[in-house]
Tab-separated table of C-alpha atoms in Angstrom:
chain	number	residue	atom	x	y	z
A	28	MET	CA	-24.139	-6.240	28.494
A	29	PHE	CA	-20.717	-8.750	28.904
A	30	PRO	CA	-22.988	-11.776	27.906
A	31	ARG	CA	-23.783	-9.998	24.414
A	32	LEU	CA	-19.476	-9.070	23.389
A	33	PRO	CA	-19.023	-10.872	20.653
A	34	THR	CA	-17.239	-14.346	21.482
A	35	VAL	CA	-13.479	-13.456	20.561
A	36	THR	CA	-13.686	-10.560	22.208
A	37	LYS	CA	-15.054	-11.736	25.074
A	38	ALA	CA	-12.783	-15.035	25.658
A	39	LEU	CA	-9.842	-12.309	25.464
A	40	LEU	CA	-10.993	-10.123	27.999
A	41	ILE	CA	-11.491	-13.432	29.765
A	42	ALA	CA	-8.175	-15.377	29.516
A	43	ASN	CA	-6.477	-11.620	30.567
A	44	VAL	CA	-8.186	-11.751	33.658
A	45	VAL	CA	-7.506	-14.529	34.949
A	46	LEU	CA	-4.361	-15.276	34.160
A	47	PHE	CA	-4.130	-11.143	36.386
A	48	VAL	CA	-5.657	-12.795	39.142
A	49	LEU	CA	-3.200	-15.967	38.772
A	50	GLN	CA	-0.345	-13.379	38.302
A	51	GLN	CA	-0.696	-12.518	42.378
A	52	PRO	CA	1.059	-13.238	45.122
A	53	PHE	CA	-1.522	-15.942	47.302
A	54	LEU	CA	-2.153	-17.887	43.738
A	55	LEU	CA	0.409	-18.445	41.118
A	56	GLY	CA	2.368	-15.574	41.670
A	57	MET	CA	4.599	-13.348	38.769
A	58	GLU	CA	8.110	-15.727	39.522
A	59	THR	CA	5.463	-18.716	37.506
A	60	PHE	CA	4.595	-16.190	35.054
A	61	GLU	CA	8.298	-15.976	33.900
A	62	PRO	CA	9.047	-17.712	30.908
A	63	PHE	CA	5.961	-16.216	29.289
A	64	MET	CA	7.212	-12.593	29.560
A	65	LEU	CA	8.775	-10.886	26.681
A	66	TRP	CA	12.303	-10.965	27.290
A	67	PRO	CA	14.721	-9.850	24.555
A	68	ILE	CA	17.537	-11.900	23.079
A	69	SER	CA	20.187	-12.162	25.280
A	70	SER	CA	23.761	-12.215	24.234
A	71	GLY	CA	24.730	-15.238	23.575
A	72	GLY	CA	22.228	-15.631	21.171
A	73	PHE	CA	19.221	-17.501	21.078
A	74	ASP	CA	18.997	-21.135	23.872
A	75	PRO	CA	15.623	-23.202	23.517
A	76	PHE	CA	17.130	-24.960	26.449
A	77	SER	CA	16.577	-22.495	28.839
A	78	PRO	CA	12.853	-21.098	29.359
A	79	GLY	CA	13.789	-18.626	32.228
A	80	GLN	CA	14.758	-15.491	32.063
A	81	ASN	CA	15.466	-14.916	28.099
A	82	PHE	CA	13.408	-14.636	24.692
A	83	GLN	CA	11.232	-17.369	23.671
A	84	PRO	CA	9.363	-17.867	20.364
A	85	TRP	CA	6.045	-18.251	22.122
A	86	GLN	CA	6.491	-15.166	24.533
A	87	LEU	CA	5.588	-13.442	20.775
A	88	LEU	CA	2.218	-14.121	21.888
A	89	THR	CA	1.658	-14.712	25.619
A	90	TYR	CA	2.693	-11.254	26.721
A	91	GLY	CA	0.443	-10.027	25.892
A	92	PHE	CA	-2.035	-12.192	28.238
A	93	LEU	CA	0.448	-10.468	31.057
A	94	HIS	CA	0.010	-7.016	32.902
A	95	GLY	CA	1.638	-5.432	36.219
A	96	GLY	CA	-1.533	-4.018	37.335
A	97	PHE	CA	-3.934	-3.667	38.014
A	98	SER	CA	-4.824	-0.104	36.419
A	99	HIS	CA	-2.371	-1.630	33.194
A	100	LEU	CA	-5.062	-4.574	33.397
A	101	PHE	CA	-8.179	-1.907	33.563
A	102	PHE	CA	-7.367	0.591	30.526
A	103	ASN	CA	-6.411	-2.742	28.020
A	104	MET	CA	-9.040	-4.340	28.791
A	105	LEU	CA	-11.517	-1.338	28.657
A	106	ALA	CA	-9.839	-0.382	24.849
A	107	LEU	CA	-10.797	-4.147	23.510
A	108	PHE	CA	-13.628	-3.312	25.143
A	109	MET	CA	-14.245	-0.046	23.375
A	110	PHE	CA	-12.851	-1.206	19.748
A	111	GLY	CA	-13.048	-5.156	19.869
A	112	ALA	CA	-16.213	-5.637	19.745
A	113	PRO	CA	-17.433	-3.883	16.810
A	114	LEU	CA	-14.604	-4.737	15.024
A	115	GLU	CA	-15.113	-7.632	15.827
A	116	LEU	CA	-18.476	-7.749	14.700
A	117	THR	CA	-17.282	-6.386	11.064
A	118	TRP	CA	-15.063	-8.602	10.219
A	119	GLY	CA	-15.952	-12.233	11.931
A	120	GLU	CA	-14.817	-14.314	14.758
A	121	LYS	CA	-11.314	-15.552	11.962
A	122	ARG	CA	-10.212	-11.816	10.591
A	123	PHE	CA	-10.722	-10.276	13.859
A	124	ALA	CA	-8.580	-13.106	15.958
A	125	THR	CA	-6.241	-13.168	13.403
A	126	TYR	CA	-5.078	-9.317	13.279
A	127	TYR	CA	-5.820	-9.030	16.806
A	128	LEU	CA	-3.094	-12.230	17.746
A	129	VAL	CA	-0.227	-10.377	14.376
A	130	CYS	CA	-0.812	-6.646	16.103
A	131	VAL	CA	0.462	-8.146	18.775
A	132	ALA	CA	3.412	-10.948	17.857
A	133	GLY	CA	3.950	-7.922	15.434
A	134	ALA	CA	4.530	-5.220	18.568
A	135	GLY	CA	6.268	-8.293	20.068
A	136	LEU	CA	9.221	-7.686	16.992
A	137	CYS	CA	9.341	-4.567	17.507
A	138	GLN	CA	9.695	-4.412	20.952
A	139	LEU	CA	12.042	-7.269	20.380
A	140	LEU	CA	14.258	-5.028	17.356
A	141	VAL	CA	14.340	-1.799	19.513
A	142	ALA	CA	16.146	-3.728	22.902
A	143	ALA	CA	18.444	-5.582	20.634
A	144	LEU	CA	19.137	-1.884	19.371
A	145	VAL	CA	19.577	0.462	22.792
A	146	GLY	CA	20.737	-2.740	24.757
A	147	GLU	CA	17.873	-3.015	27.170
A	148	GLY	CA	17.032	-5.759	29.207
A	149	GLY	CA	14.400	-5.986	30.748
A	150	PRO	CA	10.678	-7.837	30.543
A	151	VAL	CA	7.633	-6.759	28.280
A	152	LEU	CA	4.117	-7.979	29.105
A	153	GLY	CA	0.174	-6.289	28.108
A	154	ALA	CA	-2.128	-6.630	25.620
A	155	SER	CA	-1.288	-2.360	25.214
A	156	GLY	CA	-0.093	-3.139	21.466
A	157	GLY	CA	-2.768	-5.782	20.071
A	158	VAL	CA	-5.556	-2.609	21.542
A	159	PHE	CA	-3.296	-0.158	20.024
A	160	GLY	CA	-3.654	-2.135	16.278
A	161	LEU	CA	-7.326	-2.595	17.573
A	162	LEU	CA	-7.261	1.154	17.330
A	163	LEU	CA	-5.632	2.409	14.578
A	164	ALA	CA	-8.289	-0.360	13.098
A	165	TYR	CA	-11.223	1.257	14.330
A	166	GLY	CA	-9.749	4.012	12.679
A	167	MET	CA	-9.027	3.324	9.721
A	168	LEU	CA	-12.534	1.371	9.115
A	169	PHE	CA	-14.974	4.271	10.903
A	170	PRO	CA	-12.837	7.093	10.364
A	171	ASN	CA	-15.396	9.360	11.478
A	172	GLN	CA	-17.668	7.235	14.680
A	173	ARG	CA	-16.773	9.603	17.723
A	174	VAL	CA	-15.054	8.294	20.637
A	175	MET	CA	-14.028	10.287	24.128
A	176	LEU	CA	-11.125	10.522	25.460
A	177	LEU	CA	-11.358	10.648	29.507
A	178	PHE	CA	-8.950	12.322	30.448
A	179	PRO	CA	-9.552	14.755	29.453
A	180	PRO	CA	-13.139	14.118	28.790
A	181	ILE	CA	-12.828	15.511	25.099
A	182	PRO	CA	-14.522	13.675	22.238
A	183	MET	CA	-12.706	13.258	18.965
A	184	LYS	CA	-12.914	11.471	15.543
A	185	ALA	CA	-11.619	8.251	15.758
A	186	ARG	CA	-9.169	9.037	12.839
A	187	THR	CA	-8.203	12.202	14.676
A	188	PHE	CA	-8.022	9.670	17.752
A	189	VAL	CA	-5.585	7.345	16.088
A	190	ILE	CA	-3.141	10.361	14.527
A	191	VAL	CA	-3.215	11.852	18.453
A	192	PHE	CA	-1.852	8.419	19.974
A	193	GLY	CA	0.229	7.529	18.014
A	194	ALA	CA	2.289	10.872	17.505
A	195	ILE	CA	2.194	10.972	21.397
A	196	GLU	CA	3.236	7.663	21.233
A	197	LEU	CA	6.103	8.367	18.928
A	198	MET	CA	7.525	11.468	20.801
A	199	LEU	CA	7.389	9.922	23.677
A	200	GLY	CA	8.764	6.646	22.378
A	201	PHE	CA	12.157	8.764	20.979
A	202	THR	CA	12.573	11.192	24.357
A	203	GLY	CA	12.583	8.652	26.015
A	204	TRP	CA	9.841	10.797	28.472
A	205	GLN	CA	7.776	8.421	30.114
A	206	PRO	CA	10.748	5.046	31.309
A	207	GLY	CA	9.548	1.371	31.049
A	208	VAL	CA	6.293	1.755	29.158
A	209	ALA	CA	7.441	-0.053	25.507
A	210	HIS	CA	6.138	3.002	23.647
A	211	PHE	CA	7.611	1.378	20.303
A	212	ALA	CA	5.680	-1.703	21.004
A	213	HIS	CA	2.285	0.084	21.477
A	214	LEU	CA	3.391	1.694	17.764
A	215	GLY	CA	4.461	-1.915	16.216
A	216	GLY	CA	0.900	-3.321	16.878
A	217	MET	CA	0.094	0.152	14.037
A	218	LEU	CA	2.261	-0.798	11.413
A	219	PHE	CA	1.165	-4.073	12.083
A	220	GLY	CA	-2.229	-3.502	12.239
A	221	TRP	CA	-2.133	-1.472	9.203
A	222	LEU	CA	0.394	-3.548	7.181
A	223	LEU	CA	-2.026	-6.426	7.517
A	224	ILE	CA	-5.397	-4.505	6.949
A	225	ARG	CA	-3.401	-2.775	3.600
A	226	TYR	CA	-2.531	-6.559	3.034
A	227	TRP	CA	-6.361	-7.764	3.093
A	228	ARG	CA	-7.889	-5.064	0.813
A	229	GLY	CA	-5.266	-5.552	-1.988
A	230	GLN	CA	-3.073	-2.007	-1.434
A	231	PRO	CA	0.625	-1.064	-2.175
A	232	PRO	CA	2.849	-2.390	-0.267
A	233	PHE	CA	1.059	-5.229	-1.704
A	234	ASN	CA	-0.777	-4.657	-4.636
A	235	ARG	CA	-2.884	-7.543	-5.681
A	236	ARG	CA	-3.183	-7.891	-9.934
A	237	GLY	CA	-6.841	-9.348	-11.555
A	238	GLY	CA	-9.585	-8.251	-9.940
A	239	GLY	CA	-12.406	-10.587	-8.261
A	240	GLY	CA	-12.496	-12.464	-5.310
A	241	ARG	CA	-14.378	-12.380	-1.993
A	242	PRO	CA	-16.653	-9.388	-1.531
A	243	ASN	CA	-14.151	-7.251	0.695
A	244	HIS	CA	-15.182	-6.275	4.011
A	245	LEU	CA	-12.872	-3.705	5.194
A	246	ARG	CA	-14.159	-0.684	3.421
A	247	ARG	CA	-13.925	2.028	5.631
A	248	VAL	CA	-17.617	3.424	7.618
A	249	LYS	CA	-17.804	7.151	7.115
């Protein structure tokens, strides 16, 4: 089945797995990748000449290809496999790649904002921001498709799945019941994904005047 995956989804899966292997102590180790994790902006401001443990612009994308452990990688890649392939087949390679990277960067921006507001100082890594954006898109395009939770194994419509996960992330983010997880980055991926789909559809807050143009292949699939 893996060779039949669409191009961008396959490339993202391979890139994440290869980088995770390189992060292991017997190869390059985590320290090598510290400049590519998402670090909060320091109190001294942005320093472009010190790419160590401080924020650099490229980190808004590179952090999304690094993971902190096997389970972290596994569940993100499982979601990318489940939701990325049908979205890429619907949108095409270019639009899908644009959407995924916008969600990753948007999640990073939201995480930086929250970190600045609450004073968090640790690095962030993982594809979860992009994955939650894919989950949001799948729920918008295929709202009545059945998806199965892993724990517990309960089937539900994709639209319900998105609402449940969004509500859980919001609760965990505000309560702090699950420390060490960037819940607002997850929500940021969903927010930027929602905004981009609204923009492509010409819906508020991005109303487009007049008609015509290219056919809209972002319609909901029932």
